[in-house]
Amino acid sequence: MLSVAVVGSGPSGVYTAQALLRQSLVPDVRVHVLDRLPTPYGLVRYGVAPDHEKIKSLQNSLRAVLEDERVTFVGNIGVGGADGVSPARLGELYHAVVYCVGASADRALAVPGEGLPGSYSATRFVSWYSAHPDIGGDLFARDALDARSAVVIGVGNVAVDVARILARGAGELRRTDVPRAALRALEESRVREVHIVGRRGPSQARFTTKELRELGALPGARVVVDPTELALDPAYDAPDGLPGALPLPAVVRRNLEVLRGWSAGGGVGAGGAPGSADAGRRIRLRFFLRPVELLERGGRVAGVRFVRTAPDGAGGVRDTGRYKNVEAQLVLRAVGYRGVELPGLPFDPVRGTVPHAAGRVLRSGVPSPGEYVAGWIKRGPTGVIGSNRSCAKETVASLLADAAALTRRTAAEDPLAVLREWGLRPVEWAGWLSIERAEAELGRSLGRGPVKIPDWAGLLAAARDENG
């Protein structure tokens, strides 16, 4: 029997487990999917916006893998941290360990004032309204949403997500699993203007057309774009691509078409009705502005100073020396993720990944027997959720090629028993089902559907109540 631990129960981890189950080279495989949290699904649970129910439904396919009799979910097990198990000790329990720990840190702007109160990473904001237990339920409940104007720096899907949540009426979120404190804070939010700002042009924005169009469908909100900023992009008036260059990707053409329509119509609002000047909130899409400083007043963020940029003719931008200040009492940066070093594993601080060869972890340039990586910690924070399938398949192919040598190593007969002997308290699938029941009951008591439990104590208490 081949005994494998997969560290991480998000899409990359579950797809790795699935690839192990579907292969036929090694007929007898046992997979333990470990997670630091007592809950499965990773970013599908804690990173997908609550109003994106179709994407969140991916949990159902991940669930089918975790409920396979050859798979055991093992939550509440930290790996590499002071309170968890080291990679070296974990490697003693299994023939192979595949690390699928993602890229959990956000990139900084590295500008003066970034540490002021009122300045947050979009990752932290997403974790708050997604009820991640590391954040707690009241992070934004006190004063952050007293802001009149918010600036979201970045033009990818995360930036669009957080802008949409800020601009969406809280009443529409009652049917989602947003935790109580977040829903209450969003109900009391004073934010009326949200700027989404990118340092490059609309043809280089990273959002998908579906996400972009959703902004124009928000009831009570108006989307505004500045035609003069759009016109700075050489591709804006060349939908078929620039002369002598490759055709524009389809998603870029669609995005430009949406923006062109909004610009010509003076914006879009009130659920898609052009104009709507009396809409309650405004979303402004801004381009060719690079943040250089967060401005301060009374010890808090009061605005962002940008330098105007322009295309440099080589696919990038250059500063023009002209500056613009934008008022904001709340600033959210959404400029990308990066991997975090896991103590006990090699790490490339420049790429933010674990050095590897086709998924085999490299120590001093040499494959380390029984250690593998998949997902963002392997390739960096690129691609969409589905990209993790092919990434996992490559890693599993490497693992299976090594299987003959791996199974000659000693593995624990009952790894969970050993983890308990080491003082850890695993939460197995029955504990997760108990958390689900508790969240459903919490929602019923509030007249809503299931509502997430946002804190460690509540999750662990629910997990221990396995008899419901």
Tab-separated table of C-alpha atoms in Angstrom:
chain	number	residue	atom	x	y	z
A	1	MET	CA	0.000	0.000	0.000
A	2	LEU	CA	1.153	3.532	-0.837
A	3	SER	CA	0.456	5.939	2.030
A	4	VAL	CA	0.363	9.624	1.014
A	5	ALA	CA	-0.254	12.819	2.971
A	6	VAL	CA	-1.542	15.838	1.076
A	7	VAL	CA	-1.041	19.071	3.030
A	8	GLY	CA	-3.817	21.473	2.105
A	9	SER	CA	-7.484	20.774	1.355
A	10	GLY	CA	-8.085	23.495	-1.205
A	11	PRO	CA	-8.480	22.752	-4.925
A	12	SER	CA	-4.807	21.874	-5.516
A	13	GLY	CA	-4.775	19.470	-2.582
A	14	VAL	CA	-8.078	17.804	-3.447
A	15	TYR	CA	-7.148	17.525	-7.132
A	16	THR	CA	-3.900	15.860	-6.046
A	17	ALA	CA	-5.890	13.355	-3.999
A	18	GLN	CA	-8.236	12.821	-6.935
A	19	ALA	CA	-5.328	12.148	-9.313
A	20	LEU	CA	-3.980	9.562	-6.881
A	21	LEU	CA	-7.368	7.840	-6.728
A	22	ARG	CA	-7.826	7.769	-10.509
A	23	GLN	CA	-4.429	6.336	-11.425
A	24	SER	CA	-4.014	2.609	-12.037
A	25	LEU	CA	-0.256	2.108	-11.609
A	26	VAL	CA	-0.515	1.633	-7.836
A	27	PRO	CA	-3.826	-0.077	-7.057
A	28	ASP	CA	-3.723	0.284	-3.254
A	29	VAL	CA	-3.447	3.929	-2.175
A	30	ARG	CA	-4.382	5.601	1.110
A	31	VAL	CA	-4.547	9.402	1.162
A	32	HIS	CA	-4.742	11.652	4.209
A	33	VAL	CA	-5.653	15.253	3.323
A	34	LEU	CA	-4.311	17.453	6.116
A	35	ASP	CA	-5.272	21.058	6.777
A	36	ARG	CA	-4.297	23.614	9.408
A	37	LEU	CA	-7.960	24.636	9.631
A	38	PRO	CA	-10.734	22.372	10.963
A	39	THR	CA	-12.641	23.040	7.728
A	40	PRO	CA	-11.912	21.816	4.183
A	41	TYR	CA	-11.945	23.504	0.745
A	42	GLY	CA	-9.324	26.228	1.283
A	43	LEU	CA	-9.870	29.289	-0.914
A	44	VAL	CA	-13.159	27.922	-2.230
A	45	ARG	CA	-14.552	28.394	1.294
A	46	TYR	CA	-12.462	31.386	2.353
A	47	GLY	CA	-11.587	33.183	-0.884
A	48	VAL	CA	-14.564	33.000	-3.247
A	49	ALA	CA	-16.957	35.921	-2.825
A	50	PRO	CA	-20.173	34.944	-0.985
A	51	ASP	CA	-22.366	36.147	-3.848
A	52	HIS	CA	-20.568	33.882	-6.338
A	53	GLU	CA	-22.686	30.861	-5.575
A	54	LYS	CA	-21.873	29.017	-8.803
A	55	ILE	CA	-18.142	29.022	-8.059
A	56	LYS	CA	-18.762	28.163	-4.410
A	57	SER	CA	-20.707	25.117	-5.601
A	58	LEU	CA	-17.325	23.664	-6.586
A	59	GLN	CA	-17.289	22.488	-2.986
A	60	ASN	CA	-19.633	19.695	-4.062
A	61	SER	CA	-17.072	18.152	-6.418
A	62	LEU	CA	-14.288	18.593	-3.859
A	63	ARG	CA	-16.539	16.979	-1.277
A	64	ALA	CA	-16.999	13.872	-3.429
A	65	VAL	CA	-13.228	13.294	-3.368
A	66	LEU	CA	-12.918	13.853	0.373
A	67	GLU	CA	-15.767	11.413	1.041
A	68	ASP	CA	-14.059	8.603	-0.901
A	69	GLU	CA	-13.344	5.679	1.413
A	70	ARG	CA	-9.657	5.792	0.454
A	71	VAL	CA	-9.365	9.416	1.620
A	72	THR	CA	-9.327	10.747	5.171
A	73	PHE	CA	-9.733	14.433	5.951
A	74	VAL	CA	-7.521	15.462	8.855
A	75	GLY	CA	-8.179	19.052	9.915
A	76	ASN	CA	-6.686	21.141	12.720
A	77	ILE	CA	-3.167	19.911	11.910
A	78	GLY	CA	-0.597	22.627	11.372
A	79	VAL	CA	2.552	21.711	9.469
A	80	GLY	CA	5.808	23.589	9.793
A	81	GLY	CA	4.635	25.980	12.517
A	82	ALA	CA	5.621	26.146	16.175
A	83	ASP	CA	2.416	24.375	17.273
A	84	GLY	CA	2.306	21.837	14.455
A	85	VAL	CA	4.349	19.000	13.066
A	86	SER	CA	7.570	19.544	11.146
A	87	PRO	CA	7.972	18.289	7.561
A	88	ALA	CA	10.701	15.939	8.793
A	89	ARG	CA	8.433	14.303	11.387
A	90	LEU	CA	5.484	14.226	8.994
A	91	GLY	CA	7.674	12.419	6.477
A	92	GLU	CA	8.213	9.649	9.034
A	93	LEU	CA	4.481	8.813	8.983
A	94	TYR	CA	3.882	8.477	5.218
A	95	HIS	CA	5.607	7.145	2.145
A	96	ALA	CA	5.160	10.538	0.484
A	97	VAL	CA	3.975	14.029	1.394
A	98	VAL	CA	2.603	16.492	-1.175
A	99	TYR	CA	2.556	20.128	-0.025
A	100	CYS	CA	-0.339	22.141	-1.496
A	101	VAL	CA	-0.212	25.104	0.859
A	102	GLY	CA	-0.967	27.858	-1.663
A	103	ALA	CA	0.286	31.437	-1.588
A	104	SER	CA	-1.289	33.042	1.452
A	105	ALA	CA	0.600	36.359	1.716
A	106	ASP	CA	-0.377	39.495	-0.166
A	107	ARG	CA	2.053	41.708	-2.030
A	108	ALA	CA	2.778	45.101	-0.534
A	109	LEU	CA	2.685	48.435	-2.345
A	110	ALA	CA	5.940	49.540	-0.676
A	111	VAL	CA	4.877	53.205	-0.541
A	112	PRO	CA	4.894	55.685	2.373
A	113	GLY	CA	1.774	55.539	4.538
A	114	GLU	CA	0.899	51.961	3.670
A	115	GLY	CA	0.806	51.041	7.363
A	116	LEU	CA	-1.693	53.738	8.350
A	117	PRO	CA	-4.991	52.727	9.980
A	118	GLY	CA	-7.550	52.347	7.229
A	119	SER	CA	-5.057	50.671	4.892
A	120	TYR	CA	-5.543	46.915	4.495
A	121	SER	CA	-4.776	44.137	2.102
A	122	ALA	CA	-7.717	42.959	0.029
A	123	THR	CA	-6.787	39.455	1.188
A	124	ARG	CA	-7.567	40.472	4.756
A	125	PHE	CA	-10.858	42.055	3.758
A	126	VAL	CA	-11.859	38.919	1.825
A	127	SER	CA	-10.936	36.756	4.822
A	128	TRP	CA	-13.088	38.958	7.050
A	129	TYR	CA	-16.287	38.705	5.019
A	130	SER	CA	-15.544	35.014	4.345
A	131	ALA	CA	-15.290	34.280	8.105
A	132	HIS	CA	-11.704	33.035	8.129
A	133	PRO	CA	-10.993	32.185	11.789
A	134	ASP	CA	-7.532	33.785	11.719
A	135	ILE	CA	-9.167	37.191	11.161
A	136	GLY	CA	-12.016	37.188	13.654
A	137	GLY	CA	-15.469	38.608	13.236
A	138	ASP	CA	-15.065	42.308	14.024
A	139	LEU	CA	-12.010	43.485	12.081
A	140	PHE	CA	-13.950	45.972	9.955
A	141	ALA	CA	-16.961	46.339	12.223
A	142	ARG	CA	-15.715	49.354	14.214
A	143	ASP	CA	-14.583	52.150	11.976
A	144	ALA	CA	-13.152	51.018	8.632
A	145	LEU	CA	-16.539	51.085	6.928
A	146	ASP	CA	-17.242	54.572	8.272
A	147	ALA	CA	-15.275	55.664	5.210
A	148	ARG	CA	-17.105	57.737	2.628
A	149	SER	CA	-14.684	56.850	-0.166
A	150	ALA	CA	-12.653	53.686	-0.708
A	151	VAL	CA	-9.778	53.030	-3.103
A	152	VAL	CA	-9.068	49.499	-4.297
A	153	ILE	CA	-5.620	49.306	-5.864
A	154	GLY	CA	-5.425	46.606	-8.520
A	155	VAL	CA	-7.431	45.575	-11.573
A	156	GLY	CA	-7.820	41.828	-11.161
A	157	ASN	CA	-10.765	39.711	-10.060
A	158	VAL	CA	-9.957	40.135	-6.360
A	159	ALA	CA	-10.112	43.915	-6.743
A	160	VAL	CA	-13.450	43.641	-8.529
A	161	ASP	CA	-14.761	41.252	-5.854
A	162	VAL	CA	-14.007	43.549	-2.930
A	163	ALA	CA	-15.337	46.591	-4.785
A	164	ARG	CA	-18.551	44.717	-5.552
A	165	ILE	CA	-19.004	43.707	-1.901
A	166	LEU	CA	-18.441	47.306	-0.788
A	167	ALA	CA	-20.990	48.567	-3.311
A	168	ARG	CA	-23.562	45.792	-2.996
A	169	GLY	CA	-26.487	46.326	-0.670
A	170	ALA	CA	-26.146	44.257	2.497
A	171	GLY	CA	-29.740	43.114	2.124
A	172	GLU	CA	-28.711	41.096	-0.927
A	173	LEU	CA	-25.996	39.388	1.122
A	174	ARG	CA	-28.449	38.084	3.727
A	175	ARG	CA	-29.117	35.048	1.555
A	176	THR	CA	-25.397	34.169	1.572
A	177	ASP	CA	-23.224	32.654	4.312
A	178	VAL	CA	-21.598	35.992	5.294
A	179	PRO	CA	-21.017	35.951	9.078
A	180	ARG	CA	-23.173	38.078	11.353
A	181	ALA	CA	-20.596	40.718	12.289
A	182	ALA	CA	-19.601	41.296	8.667
A	183	LEU	CA	-23.225	41.559	7.520
A	184	ARG	CA	-24.005	44.006	10.316
A	185	ALA	CA	-20.971	46.150	9.449
A	186	LEU	CA	-21.856	46.152	5.749
A	187	GLU	CA	-25.429	47.165	6.614
A	188	GLU	CA	-24.049	50.167	8.512
A	189	SER	CA	-21.368	51.003	5.942
A	190	ARG	CA	-21.094	54.653	4.914
A	191	VAL	CA	-19.038	53.905	1.794
A	192	ARG	CA	-20.612	55.660	-1.172
A	193	GLU	CA	-17.755	55.808	-3.668
A	194	VAL	CA	-15.343	53.019	-4.646
A	195	HIS	CA	-12.368	53.623	-6.952
A	196	ILE	CA	-10.770	50.620	-8.685
A	197	VAL	CA	-7.366	51.823	-9.840
A	198	GLY	CA	-4.695	50.252	-12.049
A	199	ARG	CA	-1.257	51.541	-13.006
A	200	ARG	CA	-1.616	50.247	-16.562
A	201	GLY	CA	-4.373	50.411	-19.166
A	202	PRO	CA	-7.659	48.541	-19.595
A	203	SER	CA	-6.159	46.157	-22.158
A	204	GLN	CA	-3.766	44.914	-19.453
A	205	ALA	CA	-6.330	44.549	-16.680
A	206	ARG	CA	-6.602	41.046	-15.267
A	207	PHE	CA	-10.307	40.820	-14.479
A	208	THR	CA	-12.598	38.532	-16.441
A	209	THR	CA	-15.478	39.949	-18.460
A	210	LYS	CA	-18.038	38.206	-16.265
A	211	GLU	CA	-16.659	39.898	-13.148
A	212	LEU	CA	-16.531	43.246	-14.925
A	213	ARG	CA	-20.132	43.044	-16.133
A	214	GLU	CA	-21.329	42.178	-12.638
A	215	LEU	CA	-20.351	45.665	-11.513
A	216	GLY	CA	-22.844	47.142	-13.960
A	217	ALA	CA	-25.622	44.883	-12.681
A	218	LEU	CA	-25.492	45.997	-9.044
A	219	PRO	CA	-28.806	47.494	-7.911
A	220	GLY	CA	-28.349	50.971	-6.485
A	221	ALA	CA	-24.818	51.434	-7.818
A	222	ARG	CA	-23.457	53.343	-10.802
A	223	VAL	CA	-20.273	52.476	-12.713
A	224	VAL	CA	-18.295	55.427	-14.066
A	225	VAL	CA	-15.325	55.321	-16.446
A	226	ASP	CA	-13.249	58.213	-17.728
A	227	PRO	CA	-13.045	58.139	-21.542
A	228	THR	CA	-9.831	60.170	-21.517
A	229	GLU	CA	-8.093	57.472	-19.433
A	230	LEU	CA	-9.379	54.726	-21.714
A	231	ALA	CA	-8.094	56.605	-24.745
A	232	LEU	CA	-4.551	56.522	-23.351
A	233	ASP	CA	-4.435	52.789	-24.109
A	234	PRO	CA	-3.294	52.201	-27.726
A	235	ALA	CA	-5.406	49.033	-27.867
A	236	TYR	CA	-8.596	50.805	-26.834
A	237	ASP	CA	-9.376	52.083	-30.332
A	238	ALA	CA	-7.899	49.003	-32.038
A	239	PRO	CA	-10.187	46.096	-31.047
A	240	ASP	CA	-8.571	43.844	-33.649
A	241	GLY	CA	-5.083	44.517	-32.307
A	242	LEU	CA	-2.328	46.948	-33.147
A	243	PRO	CA	-0.690	46.829	-36.592
A	244	GLY	CA	2.147	44.328	-36.650
A	245	ALA	CA	1.131	42.846	-33.282
A	246	LEU	CA	-0.694	39.681	-32.310
A	247	PRO	CA	-4.512	39.908	-32.126
A	248	LEU	CA	-5.876	40.870	-28.720
A	249	PRO	CA	-6.990	37.937	-26.550
A	250	ALA	CA	-10.746	37.398	-26.582
A	251	VAL	CA	-11.171	38.376	-22.928
A	252	VAL	CA	-9.378	41.680	-23.572
A	253	ARG	CA	-11.594	42.435	-26.569
A	254	ARG	CA	-14.702	41.706	-24.507
A	255	ASN	CA	-13.487	43.860	-21.603
A	256	LEU	CA	-12.759	46.772	-23.917
A	257	GLU	CA	-16.192	46.395	-25.487
A	258	VAL	CA	-17.846	46.630	-22.059
A	259	LEU	CA	-15.771	49.647	-21.064
A	260	ARG	CA	-16.381	51.314	-24.435
A	261	GLY	CA	-20.130	50.907	-23.966
A	262	TRP	CA	-20.030	52.345	-20.460
A	263	SER	CA	-17.912	55.270	-21.597
A	264	ALA	CA	-20.198	56.109	-24.522
A	265	GLY	CA	-23.303	55.881	-22.363
A	266	GLY	CA	-21.967	58.023	-19.545
A	267	GLY	CA	-21.700	55.100	-17.185
A	268	VAL	CA	-24.117	52.390	-16.156
A	269	GLY	CA	-26.154	52.109	-13.011
A	270	ALA	CA	-29.184	50.898	-11.123
A	271	GLY	CA	-28.852	47.307	-12.202
A	272	GLY	CA	-27.651	48.090	-15.703
A	273	ALA	CA	-29.741	51.151	-16.578
A	274	PRO	CA	-27.553	53.725	-18.331
A	275	GLY	CA	-26.961	56.942	-16.425
A	276	SER	CA	-28.833	56.678	-13.134
A	277	ALA	CA	-27.227	59.764	-11.627
A	278	ASP	CA	-29.107	59.342	-8.358
A	279	ALA	CA	-27.766	55.819	-7.694
A	280	GLY	CA	-26.722	55.317	-4.069
A	281	ARG	CA	-23.115	54.259	-4.697
A	282	ARG	CA	-20.601	54.922	-7.444
A	283	ILE	CA	-17.843	52.631	-8.697
A	284	ARG	CA	-15.136	54.445	-10.625
A	285	LEU	CA	-12.803	52.414	-12.837
A	286	ARG	CA	-9.488	54.263	-13.152
A	287	PHE	CA	-6.432	53.466	-15.290
A	288	PHE	CA	-2.852	54.697	-15.782
A	289	LEU	CA	-2.457	55.753	-12.135
A	290	ARG	CA	0.340	54.375	-9.954
A	291	PRO	CA	0.156	54.882	-6.156
A	292	VAL	CA	3.148	56.689	-4.690
A	293	GLU	CA	1.895	57.600	-1.211
A	294	LEU	CA	-1.012	57.085	1.161
A	295	LEU	CA	-1.994	60.449	2.617
A	296	GLU	CA	-2.723	60.961	6.304
A	297	ARG	CA	-5.093	63.081	8.346
A	298	GLY	CA	-5.729	62.664	12.049
A	299	GLY	CA	-3.583	59.546	12.221
A	300	ARG	CA	-5.572	57.687	9.542
A	301	VAL	CA	-5.634	57.264	5.789
A	302	ALA	CA	-7.182	60.290	4.098
A	303	GLY	CA	-6.339	59.636	0.467
A	304	VAL	CA	-3.944	58.232	-2.092
A	305	ARG	CA	-1.458	60.171	-4.170
A	306	PHE	CA	-1.007	58.746	-7.662
A	307	VAL	CA	1.382	59.548	-10.455
A	308	ARG	CA	-0.110	59.525	-13.933
A	309	THR	CA	1.480	56.853	-16.136
A	310	ALA	CA	1.535	56.376	-19.894
A	311	PRO	CA	2.376	53.433	-22.184
A	312	ASP	CA	6.121	53.112	-22.763
A	313	GLY	CA	5.786	51.341	-26.113
A	314	ALA	CA	7.234	48.096	-24.762
A	315	GLY	CA	4.221	46.702	-22.920
A	316	GLY	CA	4.875	48.608	-19.705
A	317	VAL	CA	4.253	52.123	-18.428
A	318	ARG	CA	6.348	55.147	-17.547
A	319	ASP	CA	5.691	57.912	-15.065
A	320	THR	CA	4.680	61.233	-16.593
A	321	GLY	CA	5.551	63.430	-13.615
A	322	ARG	CA	1.926	64.526	-13.189
A	323	TYR	CA	0.203	63.698	-9.911
A	324	LYS	CA	-3.369	63.266	-8.729
A	325	ASN	CA	-4.769	62.911	-5.208
A	326	VAL	CA	-7.866	60.792	-4.597
A	327	GLU	CA	-9.770	61.118	-1.326
A	328	ALA	CA	-10.169	57.836	0.543
A	329	GLN	CA	-10.626	56.835	4.169
A	330	LEU	CA	-10.289	53.148	3.258
A	331	VAL	CA	-7.584	51.698	1.000
A	332	LEU	CA	-7.476	48.044	-0.038
A	333	ARG	CA	-4.518	46.728	-2.004
A	334	ALA	CA	-5.183	43.862	-4.405
A	335	VAL	CA	-1.886	43.625	-6.249
A	336	GLY	CA	-1.267	39.894	-6.011
A	337	TYR	CA	-0.299	37.025	-3.719
A	338	ARG	CA	2.989	35.379	-2.886
A	339	GLY	CA	3.965	32.129	-1.220
A	340	VAL	CA	5.124	31.956	2.396
A	341	GLU	CA	8.061	29.893	3.565
A	342	LEU	CA	7.067	26.702	5.373
A	343	PRO	CA	9.710	26.016	8.046
A	344	GLY	CA	11.464	22.783	7.223
A	345	LEU	CA	11.019	23.055	3.452
A	346	PRO	CA	13.390	24.778	1.014
A	347	PHE	CA	12.089	28.085	-0.295
A	348	ASP	CA	12.888	30.476	-3.115
A	349	PRO	CA	12.222	33.965	-1.636
A	350	VAL	CA	12.377	35.647	-5.033
A	351	ARG	CA	9.723	33.478	-6.700
A	352	GLY	CA	7.825	32.738	-3.488
A	353	THR	CA	7.783	29.018	-4.284
A	354	VAL	CA	9.383	25.753	-3.208
A	355	PRO	CA	12.168	24.709	-5.628
A	356	HIS	CA	11.066	21.610	-7.532
A	357	ALA	CA	11.489	19.512	-10.651
A	358	ALA	CA	8.130	18.368	-12.065
A	359	GLY	CA	6.734	18.561	-8.529
A	360	ARG	CA	9.656	16.817	-6.768
A	361	VAL	CA	10.989	19.047	-3.984
A	362	LEU	CA	14.636	19.960	-4.542
A	363	ARG	CA	17.031	20.244	-1.629
A	364	SER	CA	20.366	21.728	-2.719
A	365	GLY	CA	19.289	21.033	-6.287
A	366	VAL	CA	18.641	17.319	-5.688
A	367	PRO	CA	15.155	15.693	-5.495
A	368	SER	CA	14.225	14.946	-1.886
A	369	PRO	CA	12.724	11.417	-1.638
A	370	GLY	CA	9.060	11.471	-0.670
A	371	GLU	CA	8.575	15.272	-0.792
A	372	TYR	CA	6.435	16.923	-3.482
A	373	VAL	CA	4.578	20.169	-4.185
A	374	ALA	CA	1.512	21.163	-6.195
A	375	GLY	CA	-0.531	24.319	-6.682
A	376	TRP	CA	0.574	27.897	-6.103
A	377	ILE	CA	3.455	26.989	-3.787
A	378	LYS	CA	4.821	25.011	-6.762
A	379	ARG	CA	4.212	27.356	-9.698
A	380	GLY	CA	3.366	30.732	-8.126
A	381	PRO	CA	-0.050	32.454	-7.899
A	382	THR	CA	-1.063	32.024	-11.520
A	383	GLY	CA	-4.010	30.529	-13.364
A	384	VAL	CA	-7.578	29.854	-12.315
A	385	ILE	CA	-8.963	27.135	-10.044
A	386	GLY	CA	-9.027	24.617	-12.901
A	387	SER	CA	-5.310	25.167	-13.548
A	388	ASN	CA	-4.623	23.126	-10.429
A	389	ARG	CA	-5.810	19.924	-12.141
A	390	SER	CA	-2.979	19.699	-14.649
A	391	CYS	CA	-0.506	20.901	-12.029
A	392	ALA	CA	-1.601	18.120	-9.652
A	393	LYS	CA	-1.456	15.504	-12.408
A	394	GLU	CA	2.160	16.376	-13.186
A	395	THR	CA	3.151	16.060	-9.527
A	396	VAL	CA	1.285	12.791	-9.081
A	397	ALA	CA	2.966	11.384	-12.204
A	398	SER	CA	6.339	12.104	-10.591
A	399	LEU	CA	5.214	10.539	-7.315
A	400	LEU	CA	3.979	7.387	-9.051
A	401	ALA	CA	7.228	7.073	-10.970
A	402	ASP	CA	8.968	7.014	-7.587
A	403	ALA	CA	6.427	4.686	-5.942
A	404	ALA	CA	8.514	1.519	-6.045
A	405	ALA	CA	11.294	3.170	-4.070
A	406	LEU	CA	8.895	5.032	-1.776
A	407	THR	CA	7.010	1.936	-0.624
A	408	ARG	CA	10.264	0.376	0.548
A	409	ARG	CA	10.344	3.048	3.216
A	410	THR	CA	8.602	2.559	6.562
A	411	ALA	CA	5.270	4.343	7.074
A	412	ALA	CA	3.098	4.477	10.194
A	413	GLU	CA	0.268	1.974	10.364
A	414	ASP	CA	-2.015	4.583	11.953
A	415	PRO	CA	-0.679	8.126	11.387
A	416	LEU	CA	-3.617	9.730	13.199
A	417	ALA	CA	-2.854	7.783	16.351
A	418	VAL	CA	0.736	9.027	16.212
A	419	LEU	CA	-0.431	12.622	15.706
A	420	ARG	CA	-2.590	12.297	18.803
A	421	GLU	CA	0.372	10.868	20.732
A	422	TRP	CA	2.269	14.009	19.747
A	423	GLY	CA	-0.431	16.115	21.413
A	424	LEU	CA	-2.335	17.178	18.315
A	425	ARG	CA	-6.140	17.037	18.088
A	426	PRO	CA	-7.202	16.121	14.556
A	427	VAL	CA	-10.658	17.083	13.310
A	428	GLU	CA	-11.857	14.325	11.001
A	429	TRP	CA	-14.730	14.339	8.514
A	430	ALA	CA	-17.336	13.714	11.211
A	431	GLY	CA	-16.122	16.853	12.960
A	432	TRP	CA	-16.471	18.865	9.745
A	433	LEU	CA	-20.026	17.545	9.280
A	434	SER	CA	-20.740	18.718	12.812
A	435	ILE	CA	-19.484	22.204	11.898
A	436	GLU	CA	-21.797	22.171	8.870
A	437	ARG	CA	-24.763	21.294	11.095
A	438	ALA	CA	-23.864	24.053	13.546
A	439	GLU	CA	-23.643	26.626	10.741
A	440	ALA	CA	-26.996	25.499	9.361
A	441	GLU	CA	-28.566	25.806	12.820
A	442	LEU	CA	-27.018	29.257	13.296
A	443	GLY	CA	-28.517	30.356	10.003
A	444	ARG	CA	-31.959	29.008	10.929
A	445	SER	CA	-31.859	30.947	14.201
A	446	LEU	CA	-31.204	34.120	12.201
A	447	GLY	CA	-33.823	33.423	9.540
A	448	ARG	CA	-31.115	32.800	6.939
A	449	GLY	CA	-29.443	29.902	5.175
A	450	PRO	CA	-26.219	28.465	6.652
A	451	VAL	CA	-24.072	31.187	8.267
A	452	LYS	CA	-20.355	30.671	8.766
A	453	ILE	CA	-18.810	30.445	12.226
A	454	PRO	CA	-15.991	33.033	12.144
A	455	ASP	CA	-13.733	32.055	15.062
A	456	TRP	CA	-11.481	29.191	16.095
A	457	ALA	CA	-13.232	28.564	19.401
A	458	GLY	CA	-16.635	28.279	17.760
A	459	LEU	CA	-15.400	25.992	14.978
A	460	LEU	CA	-13.564	23.653	17.332
A	461	ALA	CA	-16.482	23.535	19.769
A	462	ALA	CA	-18.808	22.596	16.917
A	463	ALA	CA	-16.351	19.994	15.610
A	464	ARG	CA	-16.159	18.252	18.976
A	465	ASP	CA	-19.966	17.966	19.071
A	466	GLU	CA	-19.928	15.116	16.556
A	467	ASN	CA	-23.232	13.691	17.731
A	468	GLY	CA	-25.080	16.855	16.685
